[in-house]
Amino acid sequence: MSHPSSENAAVMPAPVTLAGCTFADLKFDNADQPHRIFIYRPDKPAPAEGWPILYLTDGNACFATAVDALKVQASYPNGTDVADGVIVAIGYPTDEPYDPLRRSWDLSPPPGRVYPPFYPDTPDVRTGGGERFLTLIEDELKPWIEQQAPIDRSRQTLFGHSFGGLFTLYALFTKPDAFSRWISASPAIYWEESAILSMESEFLEGHKEPLDMELHLSAGQYEGEILAPFHKGTAEEQKRQERAKETRTIELARDLAQRWAKLASSTGTVTFEEYAGENHMSVLPVALNRAVQIALRRKK
């Protein structure tokens, strides 16, 4: 068995930092508590029109993965079709990947409900804060970001997964001009009796013209009736099968994509993608990589 040299033994490991990345805890008027805003900015002059930008919900869980995916691919644009851009991730002042209580409020469409606490002796879980969260992004966060880096307002993308995917759809249905590209991964369309589908219907009633935007929906292979192999034969197999029939993530996302594909303009794009071998949580890195490829593809 080898031993470290005395020189290496004296070296103290240091925290890892991501080059080009910063964060700030900001208190917005449309929020009761601060949000942690993560930013990646390329270390080079911006294009004349400004940088394309990718906004991520669930920022703590998503930011580093998206930045790594961008750096690797933007370093070889001829082979990847991905160019540099800005990534902004909206998270919370925690070292955990999620703040379940706050994301339940921020990412769920109104009117919302009150649910029992996640854990004993913690607050009730409130939903329905999506309108305030969208206003925060549009009226407070975007102007602040534009003070940090020049942004191409015609190339703004919103990404969300799960509750974030639901929020992405809500934002699209209520403020379709806020972004030009929308990426909804494993959206919780079933949430609160699929109330989001009523919002979709109301939106479509008022928009008969072709939609000039890009919408990408996705889900993992094991978010439908097919269970992951490691769940088969377990004590929770039946419970998971019943849950899958309730959430119908693949089915609802694919159906929505098919409806919107009929409405897309000649320059619009609507797609659905099923990721092989992925479950609701493992799909996140795959979906983030696709988000980078969509949001930051080279300008033609």
PDB file of N, CA and C in Angstrom, residues 75-176:
ATOM      1  N   SER A  75     -17.135  24.610 -26.749  1.00  0.00           N
ATOM      2  CA  SER A  75     -15.723  24.599 -27.112  1.00  0.00           C
ATOM      3  C   SER A  75     -15.499  23.970 -28.485  1.00  0.00           C
ATOM      4  N   TYR A  76     -16.506  23.318 -29.031  1.00  0.00           N
ATOM      5  CA  TYR A  76     -16.395  22.668 -30.338  1.00  0.00           C
ATOM      6  C   TYR A  76     -17.685  22.919 -31.124  1.00  0.00           C
ATOM      7  N   PRO A  77     -17.981  24.181 -31.447  1.00  0.00           N
ATOM      8  CA  PRO A  77     -19.285  24.519 -32.045  1.00  0.00           C
ATOM      9  C   PRO A  77     -19.541  23.859 -33.393  1.00  0.00           C
ATOM     10  N   ASN A  78     -18.495  23.634 -34.185  1.00  0.00           N
ATOM     11  CA  ASN A  78     -18.719  23.003 -35.490  1.00  0.00           C
ATOM     12  C   ASN A  78     -19.189  21.561 -35.353  1.00  0.00           C
ATOM     13  N   GLY A  79     -18.823  20.925 -34.258  1.00  0.00           N
ATOM     14  CA  GLY A  79     -19.239  19.544 -34.049  1.00  0.00           C
ATOM     15  C   GLY A  79     -20.497  19.395 -33.233  1.00  0.00           C
ATOM     16  N   THR A  80     -20.889  20.458 -32.509  1.00  0.00           N
ATOM     17  CA  THR A  80     -22.039  20.348 -31.600  1.00  0.00           C
ATOM     18  C   THR A  80     -23.195  21.267 -31.958  1.00  0.00           C
ATOM     19  N   ASP A  81     -22.920  22.312 -32.734  1.00  0.00           N
ATOM     20  CA  ASP A  81     -23.898  23.354 -33.075  1.00  0.00           C
ATOM     21  C   ASP A  81     -24.308  24.172 -31.849  1.00  0.00           C
ATOM     22  N   VAL A  82     -23.506  24.131 -30.799  1.00  0.00           N
ATOM     23  CA  VAL A  82     -23.769  24.897 -29.579  1.00  0.00           C
ATOM     24  C   VAL A  82     -22.736  26.008 -29.467  1.00  0.00           C
ATOM     25  N   ALA A  83     -23.207  27.213 -29.216  1.00  0.00           N
ATOM     26  CA  ALA A  83     -22.328  28.371 -29.046  1.00  0.00           C
ATOM     27  C   ALA A  83     -22.460  28.909 -27.624  1.00  0.00           C
ATOM     28  N   ASP A  84     -21.582  29.827 -27.279  1.00  0.00           N
ATOM     29  CA  ASP A  84     -21.599  30.391 -25.932  1.00  0.00           C
ATOM     30  C   ASP A  84     -22.880  31.185 -25.678  1.00  0.00           C
ATOM     31  N   GLY A  85     -23.214  31.284 -24.409  1.00  0.00           N
ATOM     32  CA  GLY A  85     -24.351  32.076 -23.993  1.00  0.00           C
ATOM     33  C   GLY A  85     -24.349  32.217 -22.485  1.00  0.00           C
ATOM     34  N   VAL A  86     -25.344  32.899 -21.974  1.00  0.00           N
ATOM     35  CA  VAL A  86     -25.497  33.120 -20.539  1.00  0.00           C
ATOM     36  C   VAL A  86     -26.483  32.101 -19.980  1.00  0.00           C
ATOM     37  N   ILE A  87     -26.183  31.570 -18.807  1.00  0.00           N
ATOM     38  CA  ILE A  87     -27.103  30.691 -18.088  1.00  0.00           C
ATOM     39  C   ILE A  87     -27.435  31.346 -16.757  1.00  0.00           C
ATOM     40  N   VAL A  88     -28.719  31.454 -16.467  1.00  0.00           N
ATOM     41  CA  VAL A  88     -29.199  31.988 -15.190  1.00  0.00           C
ATOM     42  C   VAL A  88     -30.071  30.934 -14.533  1.00  0.00           C
ATOM     43  N   ALA A  89     -29.750  30.587 -13.305  1.00  0.00           N
ATOM     44  CA  ALA A  89     -30.515  29.573 -12.578  1.00  0.00           C
ATOM     45  C   ALA A  89     -31.114  30.199 -11.325  1.00  0.00           C
ATOM     46  N   ILE A  90     -32.411  30.009 -11.157  1.00  0.00           N
ATOM     47  CA  ILE A  90     -33.135  30.610 -10.035  1.00  0.00           C
ATOM     48  C   ILE A  90     -33.317  29.555  -8.955  1.00  0.00           C
ATOM     49  N   GLY A  91     -32.643  29.767  -7.833  1.00  0.00           N
ATOM     50  CA  GLY A  91     -32.701  28.798  -6.751  1.00  0.00           C
ATOM     51  C   GLY A  91     -32.968  29.461  -5.414  1.00  0.00           C
ATOM     52  N   TYR A  92     -32.445  28.837  -4.356  1.00  0.00           N
ATOM     53  CA  TYR A  92     -32.737  29.279  -2.998  1.00  0.00           C
ATOM     54  C   TYR A  92     -31.468  29.228  -2.151  1.00  0.00           C
ATOM     55  N   PRO A  93     -31.393  30.028  -1.092  1.00  0.00           N
ATOM     56  CA  PRO A  93     -30.183  30.060  -0.244  1.00  0.00           C
ATOM     57  C   PRO A  93     -30.048  28.783   0.588  1.00  0.00           C
ATOM     58  N   THR A  94     -29.662  27.706  -0.064  1.00  0.00           N
ATOM     59  CA  THR A  94     -29.452  26.418   0.592  1.00  0.00           C
ATOM     60  C   THR A  94     -28.369  25.661  -0.157  1.00  0.00           C
ATOM     61  N   ASP A  95     -27.710  24.744   0.539  1.00  0.00           N
ATOM     62  CA  ASP A  95     -26.734  23.880  -0.117  1.00  0.00           C
ATOM     63  C   ASP A  95     -27.370  22.595  -0.632  1.00  0.00           C
ATOM     64  N   GLU A  96     -28.651  22.423  -0.370  1.00  0.00           N
ATOM     65  CA  GLU A  96     -29.371  21.257  -0.861  1.00  0.00           C
ATOM     66  C   GLU A  96     -29.808  21.486  -2.314  1.00  0.00           C
ATOM     67  N   PRO A  97     -30.065  20.406  -3.061  1.00  0.00           N
ATOM     68  CA  PRO A  97     -30.497  20.602  -4.451  1.00  0.00           C
ATOM     69  C   PRO A  97     -31.876  21.251  -4.569  1.00  0.00           C
ATOM     70  N   TYR A  98     -32.722  21.064  -3.571  1.00  0.00           N
ATOM     71  CA  TYR A  98     -34.079  21.610  -3.624  1.00  0.00           C
ATOM     72  C   TYR A  98     -34.475  22.224  -2.284  1.00  0.00           C
ATOM     73  N   ASP A  99     -35.359  23.197  -2.357  1.00  0.00           N
ATOM     74  CA  ASP A  99     -36.081  23.689  -1.184  1.00  0.00           C
ATOM     75  C   ASP A  99     -37.539  23.307  -1.435  1.00  0.00           C
ATOM     76  N   PRO A 100     -37.982  22.145  -0.950  1.00  0.00           N
ATOM     77  CA  PRO A 100     -39.313  21.623  -1.326  1.00  0.00           C
ATOM     78  C   PRO A 100     -40.459  22.581  -1.021  1.00  0.00           C
ATOM     79  N   LEU A 101     -40.384  23.255   0.119  1.00  0.00           N
ATOM     80  CA  LEU A 101     -41.471  24.137   0.517  1.00  0.00           C
ATOM     81  C   LEU A 101     -41.585  25.332  -0.419  1.00  0.00           C
ATOM     82  N   ARG A 102     -40.471  25.980  -0.701  1.00  0.00           N
ATOM     83  CA  ARG A 102     -40.515  27.191  -1.517  1.00  0.00           C
ATOM     84  C   ARG A 102     -40.797  26.871  -2.986  1.00  0.00           C
ATOM     85  N   ARG A 103     -40.236  25.787  -3.502  1.00  0.00           N
ATOM     86  CA  ARG A 103     -40.497  25.467  -4.907  1.00  0.00           C
ATOM     87  C   ARG A 103     -41.957  25.070  -5.112  1.00  0.00           C
ATOM     88  N   SER A 104     -42.569  24.458  -4.097  1.00  0.00           N
ATOM     89  CA  SER A 104     -43.982  24.099  -4.217  1.00  0.00           C
ATOM     90  C   SER A 104     -44.832  25.350  -4.425  1.00  0.00           C
ATOM     91  N   TRP A 105     -44.446  26.441  -3.793  1.00  0.00           N
ATOM     92  CA  TRP A 105     -45.155  27.708  -3.943  1.00  0.00           C
ATOM     93  C   TRP A 105     -44.800  28.394  -5.258  1.00  0.00           C
ATOM     94  N   ASP A 106     -43.528  28.553  -5.519  1.00  0.00           N
ATOM     95  CA  ASP A 106     -43.078  29.318  -6.682  1.00  0.00           C
ATOM     96  C   ASP A 106     -43.518  28.709  -8.007  1.00  0.00           C
ATOM     97  N   LEU A 107     -43.450  27.403  -8.122  1.00  0.00           N
ATOM     98  CA  LEU A 107     -43.567  26.766  -9.427  1.00  0.00           C
ATOM     99  C   LEU A 107     -44.968  26.252  -9.758  1.00  0.00           C
ATOM    100  N   SER A 108     -45.904  26.395  -8.862  1.00  0.00           N
ATOM    101  CA  SER A 108     -47.248  25.864  -9.111  1.00  0.00           C
ATOM    102  C   SER A 108     -48.216  26.984  -9.500  1.00  0.00           C
ATOM    103  N   PRO A 109     -49.045  26.739 -10.511  1.00  0.00           N
ATOM    104  CA  PRO A 109     -49.978  27.770 -10.983  1.00  0.00           C
ATOM    105  C   PRO A 109     -51.045  28.095  -9.942  1.00  0.00           C
ATOM    106  N   PRO A 110     -51.574  29.312  -9.992  1.00  0.00           N
ATOM    107  CA  PRO A 110     -52.693  29.661  -9.124  1.00  0.00           C
ATOM    108  C   PRO A 110     -53.961  28.929  -9.586  1.00  0.00           C
ATOM    109  N   PRO A 111     -54.966  28.800  -8.729  1.00  0.00           N
ATOM    110  CA  PRO A 111     -55.089  29.420  -7.400  1.00  0.00           C
ATOM    111  C   PRO A 111     -54.342  28.682  -6.299  1.00  0.00           C
ATOM    112  N   GLY A 112     -54.044  27.400  -6.482  1.00  0.00           N
ATOM    113  CA  GLY A 112     -53.291  26.656  -5.484  1.00  0.00           C
ATOM    114  C   GLY A 112     -54.139  26.184  -4.317  1.00  0.00           C
ATOM    115  N   ARG A 113     -53.502  25.422  -3.449  1.00  0.00           N
ATOM    116  CA  ARG A 113     -54.166  24.851  -2.274  1.00  0.00           C
ATOM    117  C   ARG A 113     -53.192  24.835  -1.108  1.00  0.00           C
ATOM    118  N   VAL A 114     -53.679  24.355   0.035  1.00  0.00           N
ATOM    119  CA  VAL A 114     -52.846  24.160   1.217  1.00  0.00           C
ATOM    120  C   VAL A 114     -52.817  22.670   1.533  1.00  0.00           C
ATOM    121  N   TYR A 115     -51.599  22.129   1.686  1.00  0.00           N
ATOM    122  CA  TYR A 115     -51.411  20.707   1.950  1.00  0.00           C
ATOM    123  C   TYR A 115     -50.725  20.524   3.298  1.00  0.00           C
ATOM    124  N   PRO A 116     -50.822  19.326   3.871  1.00  0.00           N
ATOM    125  CA  PRO A 116     -50.123  19.065   5.144  1.00  0.00           C
ATOM    126  C   PRO A 116     -48.617  19.231   4.992  1.00  0.00           C
ATOM    127  N   PRO A 117     -47.910  19.469   6.082  1.00  0.00           N
ATOM    128  CA  PRO A 117     -46.455  19.663   6.021  1.00  0.00           C
ATOM    129  C   PRO A 117     -45.730  18.440   5.454  1.00  0.00           C
ATOM    130  N   PHE A 118     -44.573  18.708   4.837  1.00  0.00           N
ATOM    131  CA  PHE A 118     -43.733  17.604   4.376  1.00  0.00           C
ATOM    132  C   PHE A 118     -43.206  16.795   5.559  1.00  0.00           C
ATOM    133  N   TYR A 119     -42.849  17.501   6.631  1.00  0.00           N
ATOM    134  CA  TYR A 119     -42.256  16.867   7.804  1.00  0.00           C
ATOM    135  C   TYR A 119     -42.946  17.408   9.053  1.00  0.00           C
ATOM    136  N   PRO A 120     -42.939  16.614  10.149  1.00  0.00           N
ATOM    137  CA  PRO A 120     -43.549  17.099  11.394  1.00  0.00           C
ATOM    138  C   PRO A 120     -42.929  18.420  11.852  1.00  0.00           C
ATOM    139  N   ASP A 121     -43.775  19.254  12.432  1.00  0.00           N
ATOM    140  CA  ASP A 121     -43.332  20.537  13.009  1.00  0.00           C
ATOM    141  C   ASP A 121     -42.730  21.489  11.970  1.00  0.00           C
ATOM    142  N   THR A 122     -43.198  21.374  10.732  1.00  0.00           N
ATOM    143  CA  THR A 122     -42.804  22.324   9.686  1.00  0.00           C
ATOM    144  C   THR A 122     -44.065  22.957   9.117  1.00  0.00           C
ATOM    145  N   PRO A 123     -43.944  24.061   8.385  1.00  0.00           N
ATOM    146  CA  PRO A 123     -45.138  24.755   7.887  1.00  0.00           C
ATOM    147  C   PRO A 123     -45.954  23.922   6.899  1.00  0.00           C
ATOM    148  N   ASP A 124     -47.224  24.295   6.751  1.00  0.00           N
ATOM    149  CA  ASP A 124     -48.057  23.711   5.707  1.00  0.00           C
ATOM    150  C   ASP A 124     -47.446  24.007   4.342  1.00  0.00           C
ATOM    151  N   VAL A 125     -47.764  23.158   3.391  1.00  0.00           N
ATOM    152  CA  VAL A 125     -47.271  23.332   2.030  1.00  0.00           C
ATOM    153  C   VAL A 125     -48.314  24.110   1.233  1.00  0.00           C
ATOM    154  N   ARG A 126     -47.929  25.280   0.746  1.00  0.00           N
ATOM    155  CA  ARG A 126     -48.832  26.118  -0.038  1.00  0.00           C
ATOM    156  C   ARG A 126     -48.430  26.065  -1.502  1.00  0.00           C
ATOM    157  N   THR A 127     -49.417  26.014  -2.377  1.00  0.00           N
ATOM    158  CA  THR A 127     -49.157  26.064  -3.810  1.00  0.00           C
ATOM    159  C   THR A 127     -49.891  27.273  -4.396  1.00  0.00           C
ATOM    160  N   GLY A 128     -49.573  27.585  -5.655  1.00  0.00           N
ATOM    161  CA  GLY A 128     -50.292  28.662  -6.323  1.00  0.00           C
ATOM    162  C   GLY A 128     -49.519  29.945  -6.504  1.00  0.00           C
ATOM    163  N   GLY A 129     -48.194  29.939  -6.263  1.00  0.00           N
ATOM    164  CA  GLY A 129     -47.415  31.170  -6.363  1.00  0.00           C
ATOM    165  C   GLY A 129     -46.837  31.443  -7.731  1.00  0.00           C
ATOM    166  N   GLY A 130     -47.239  30.669  -8.727  1.00  0.00           N
ATOM    167  CA  GLY A 130     -46.649  30.810 -10.049  1.00  0.00           C
ATOM    168  C   GLY A 130     -46.807  32.187 -10.667  1.00  0.00           C
ATOM    169  N   GLU A 131     -47.920  32.846 -10.428  1.00  0.00           N
ATOM    170  CA  GLU A 131     -48.131  34.181 -11.004  1.00  0.00           C
ATOM    171  C   GLU A 131     -47.126  35.173 -10.429  1.00  0.00           C
ATOM    172  N   ARG A 132     -46.926  35.123  -9.123  1.00  0.00           N
ATOM    173  CA  ARG A 132     -45.946  36.015  -8.492  1.00  0.00           C
ATOM    174  C   ARG A 132     -44.534  35.698  -8.976  1.00  0.00           C
ATOM    175  N   PHE A 133     -44.242  34.418  -9.141  1.00  0.00           N
ATOM    176  CA  PHE A 133     -42.905  34.011  -9.569  1.00  0.00           C
ATOM    177  C   PHE A 133     -42.618  34.477 -10.992  1.00  0.00           C
ATOM    178  N   LEU A 134     -43.608  34.364 -11.866  1.00  0.00           N
ATOM    179  CA  LEU A 134     -43.436  34.815 -13.244  1.00  0.00           C
ATOM    180  C   LEU A 134     -43.261  36.335 -13.289  1.00  0.00           C
ATOM    181  N   THR A 135     -44.018  37.054 -12.478  1.00  0.00           N
ATOM    182  CA  THR A 135     -43.872  38.507 -12.405  1.00  0.00           C
ATOM    183  C   THR A 135     -42.484  38.879 -11.894  1.00  0.00           C
ATOM    184  N   LEU A 136     -41.989  38.118 -10.924  1.00  0.00           N
ATOM    185  CA  LEU A 136     -40.647  38.341 -10.399  1.00  0.00           C
ATOM    186  C   LEU A 136     -39.607  38.209 -11.521  1.00  0.00           C
ATOM    187  N   ILE A 137     -39.732  37.155 -12.302  1.00  0.00           N
ATOM    188  CA  ILE A 137     -38.780  36.920 -13.389  1.00  0.00           C
ATOM    189  C   ILE A 137     -38.821  38.065 -14.407  1.00  0.00           C
ATOM    190  N   GLU A 138     -40.024  38.421 -14.813  1.00  0.00           N
ATOM    191  CA  GLU A 138     -40.179  39.412 -15.876  1.00  0.00           C
ATOM    192  C   GLU A 138     -39.846  40.828 -15.428  1.00  0.00           C
ATOM    193  N   ASP A 139     -40.342  41.219 -14.267  1.00  0.00           N
ATOM    194  CA  ASP A 139     -40.243  42.625 -13.855  1.00  0.00           C
ATOM    195  C   ASP A 139     -39.005  42.945 -13.027  1.00  0.00           C
ATOM    196  N   GLU A 140     -38.429  41.928 -12.376  1.00  0.00           N
ATOM    197  CA  GLU A 140     -37.310  42.198 -11.479  1.00  0.00           C
ATOM    198  C   GLU A 140     -36.028  41.471 -11.869  1.00  0.00           C
ATOM    199  N   LEU A 141     -36.129  40.163 -12.145  1.00  0.00           N
ATOM    200  CA  LEU A 141     -34.912  39.408 -12.436  1.00  0.00           C
ATOM    201  C   LEU A 141     -34.315  39.764 -13.789  1.00  0.00           C
ATOM    202  N   LYS A 142     -35.124  39.780 -14.831  1.00  0.00           N
ATOM    203  CA  LYS A 142     -34.576  40.064 -16.167  1.00  0.00           C
ATOM    204  C   LYS A 142     -33.885  41.427 -16.228  1.00  0.00           C
ATOM    205  N   PRO A 143     -34.476  42.488 -15.699  1.00  0.00           N
ATOM    206  CA  PRO A 143     -33.750  43.769 -15.716  1.00  0.00           C
ATOM    207  C   PRO A 143     -32.434  43.705 -14.947  1.00  0.00           C
ATOM    208  N   TRP A 144     -32.403  42.977 -13.837  1.00  0.00           N
ATOM    209  CA  TRP A 144     -31.164  42.863 -13.071  1.00  0.00           C
ATOM    210  C   TRP A 144     -30.107  42.101 -13.871  1.00  0.00           C
ATOM    211  N   ILE A 145     -30.528  41.029 -14.537  1.00  0.00           N
ATOM    212  CA  ILE A 145     -29.590  40.252 -15.356  1.00  0.00           C
ATOM    213  C   ILE A 145     -29.019  41.113 -16.478  1.00  0.00           C
ATOM    214  N   GLU A 146     -29.844  41.957 -17.081  1.00  0.00           N
ATOM    215  CA  GLU A 146     -29.372  42.796 -18.180  1.00  0.00           C
ATOM    216  C   GLU A 146     -28.390  43.860 -17.710  1.00  0.00           C
ATOM    217  N   GLN A 147     -28.326  44.085 -16.407  1.00  0.00           N
ATOM    218  CA  GLN A 147     -27.276  44.944 -15.859  1.00  0.00           C
ATOM    219  C   GLN A 147     -25.953  44.197 -15.696  1.00  0.00           C
ATOM    220  N   GLN A 148     -26.031  42.864 -15.686  1.00  0.00           N
ATOM    221  CA  GLN A 148     -24.837  42.042 -15.492  1.00  0.00           C
ATOM    222  C   GLN A 148     -24.179  41.648 -16.817  1.00  0.00           C
ATOM    223  N   ALA A 149     -24.984  41.530 -17.876  1.00  0.00           N
ATOM    224  CA  ALA A 149     -24.445  41.092 -19.166  1.00  0.00           C
ATOM    225  C   ALA A 149     -25.393  41.535 -20.270  1.00  0.00           C
ATOM    226  N   PRO A 150     -24.858  41.838 -21.470  1.00  0.00           N
ATOM    227  CA  PRO A 150     -25.733  42.198 -22.591  1.00  0.00           C
ATOM    228  C   PRO A 150     -26.495  40.971 -23.086  1.00  0.00           C
ATOM    229  N   ILE A 151     -27.810  41.095 -23.203  1.00  0.00           N
ATOM    230  CA  ILE A 151     -28.675  39.958 -23.525  1.00  0.00           C
ATOM    231  C   ILE A 151     -29.428  40.202 -24.826  1.00  0.00           C
ATOM    232  N   ASP A 152     -29.499  39.185 -25.652  1.00  0.00           N
ATOM    233  CA  ASP A 152     -30.317  39.209 -26.867  1.00  0.00           C
ATOM    234  C   ASP A 152     -31.741  38.818 -26.480  1.00  0.00           C
ATOM    235  N   ARG A 153     -32.619  39.804 -26.377  1.00  0.00           N
ATOM    236  CA  ARG A 153     -33.978  39.540 -25.903  1.00  0.00           C
ATOM    237  C   ARG A 153     -34.778  38.644 -26.840  1.00  0.00           C
ATOM    238  N   SER A 154     -34.335  38.515 -28.074  1.00  0.00           N
ATOM    239  CA  SER A 154     -35.055  37.662 -29.024  1.00  0.00           C
ATOM    240  C   SER A 154     -34.662  36.194 -28.882  1.00  0.00           C
ATOM    241  N   ARG A 155     -33.678  35.900 -28.005  1.00  0.00           N
ATOM    242  CA  ARG A 155     -33.207  34.520 -27.844  1.00  0.00           C
ATOM    243  C   ARG A 155     -33.152  34.167 -26.356  1.00  0.00           C
ATOM    244  N   GLN A 156     -34.325  34.195 -25.736  1.00  0.00           N
ATOM    245  CA  GLN A 156     -34.451  33.858 -24.327  1.00  0.00           C
ATOM    246  C   GLN A 156     -35.219  32.543 -24.191  1.00  0.00           C
ATOM    247  N   THR A 157     -34.691  31.640 -23.350  1.00  0.00           N
ATOM    248  CA  THR A 157     -35.272  30.314 -23.182  1.00  0.00           C
ATOM    249  C   THR A 157     -35.567  30.063 -21.714  1.00  0.00           C
ATOM    250  N   LEU A 158     -36.689  29.391 -21.452  1.00  0.00           N
ATOM    251  CA  LEU A 158     -37.042  28.987 -20.090  1.00  0.00           C
ATOM    252  C   LEU A 158     -37.083  27.469 -20.012  1.00  0.00           C
ATOM    253  N   PHE A 159     -36.401  26.916 -19.009  1.00  0.00           N
ATOM    254  CA  PHE A 159     -36.387  25.472 -18.773  1.00  0.00           C
ATOM    255  C   PHE A 159     -36.946  25.169 -17.394  1.00  0.00           C
ATOM    256  N   GLY A 160     -37.728  24.096 -17.315  1.00  0.00           N
ATOM    257  CA  GLY A 160     -38.178  23.600 -16.025  1.00  0.00           C
ATOM    258  C   GLY A 160     -38.400  22.099 -16.077  1.00  0.00           C
ATOM    259  N   HIS A 161     -38.199  21.446 -14.937  1.00  0.00           N
ATOM    260  CA  HIS A 161     -38.383  19.997 -14.808  1.00  0.00           C
ATOM    261  C   HIS A 161     -39.385  19.716 -13.704  1.00  0.00           C
ATOM    262  N   SER A 162     -40.308  18.797 -13.942  1.00  0.00           N
ATOM    263  CA  SER A 162     -41.304  18.389 -12.966  1.00  0.00           C
ATOM    264  C   SER A 162     -42.222  19.575 -12.625  1.00  0.00           C
ATOM    265  N   PHE A 163     -42.196  20.058 -11.385  1.00  0.00           N
ATOM    266  CA  PHE A 163     -42.949  21.276 -11.075  1.00  0.00           C
ATOM    267  C   PHE A 163     -42.458  22.433 -11.942  1.00  0.00           C
ATOM    268  N   GLY A 164     -41.152  22.463 -12.209  1.00  0.00           N
ATOM    269  CA  GLY A 164     -40.608  23.494 -13.090  1.00  0.00           C
ATOM    270  C   GLY A 164     -41.136  23.367 -14.506  1.00  0.00           C
ATOM    271  N   GLY A 165     -41.345  22.126 -14.960  1.00  0.00           N
ATOM    272  CA  GLY A 165     -41.950  21.911 -16.275  1.00  0.00           C
ATOM    273  C   GLY A 165     -43.385  22.391 -16.312  1.00  0.00           C
ATOM    274  N   LEU A 166     -44.100  22.195 -15.207  1.00  0.00           N
ATOM    275  CA  LEU A 166     -45.461  22.714 -15.090  1.00  0.00           C
ATOM    276  C   LEU A 166     -45.440  24.240 -15.130  1.00  0.00           C
ATOM    277  N   PHE A 167     -44.505  24.848 -14.405  1.00  0.00           N
ATOM    278  CA  PHE A 167     -44.402  26.305 -14.412  1.00  0.00           C
ATOM    279  C   PHE A 167     -44.079  26.828 -15.806  1.00  0.00           C
ATOM    280  N   THR A 168     -43.216  26.138 -16.528  1.00  0.00           N
ATOM    281  CA  THR A 168     -42.876  26.558 -17.889  1.00  0.00           C
ATOM    282  C   THR A 168     -44.124  26.619 -18.757  1.00  0.00           C
ATOM    283  N   LEU A 169     -44.989  25.624 -18.635  1.00  0.00           N
ATOM    284  CA  LEU A 169     -46.236  25.626 -19.405  1.00  0.00           C
ATOM    285  C   LEU A 169     -47.152  26.757 -18.942  1.00  0.00           C
ATOM    286  N   TYR A 170     -47.235  26.953 -17.644  1.00  0.00           N
ATOM    287  CA  TYR A 170     -48.056  28.056 -17.129  1.00  0.00           C
ATOM    288  C   TYR A 170     -47.570  29.397 -17.676  1.00  0.00           C
ATOM    289  N   ALA A 171     -46.249  29.604 -17.667  1.00  0.00           N
ATOM    290  CA  ALA A 171     -45.692  30.861 -18.184  1.00  0.00           C
ATOM    291  C   ALA A 171     -45.999  31.021 -19.668  1.00  0.00           C
ATOM    292  N   LEU A 172     -45.904  29.937 -20.416  1.00  0.00           N
ATOM    293  CA  LEU A 172     -46.213  29.982 -21.842  1.00  0.00           C
ATOM    294  C   LEU A 172     -47.670  30.363 -22.080  1.00  0.00           C
ATOM    295  N   PHE A 173     -48.563  29.785 -21.307  1.00  0.00           N
ATOM    296  CA  PHE A 173     -49.996  30.020 -21.513  1.00  0.00           C
ATOM    297  C   PHE A 173     -50.437  31.404 -21.051  1.00  0.00           C
ATOM    298  N   THR A 174     -49.679  32.023 -20.162  1.00  0.00           N
ATOM    299  CA  THR A 174     -50.094  33.319 -19.614  1.00  0.00           C
ATOM    300  C   THR A 174     -49.263  34.486 -20.134  1.00  0.00           C
ATOM    301  N   LYS A 175     -48.025  34.225 -20.560  1.00  0.00           N
ATOM    302  CA  LYS A 175     -47.177  35.308 -21.078  1.00  0.00           C
ATOM    303  C   LYS A 175     -46.308  34.753 -22.198  1.00  0.00           C
ATOM    304  N   PRO A 176     -46.903  34.450 -23.344  1.00  0.00           N
ATOM    305  CA  PRO A 176     -46.188  33.748 -24.417  1.00  0.00           C
ATOM    306  C   PRO A 176     -45.052  34.547 -25.048  1.00  0.00           C
TER     307      PRO A 176
END
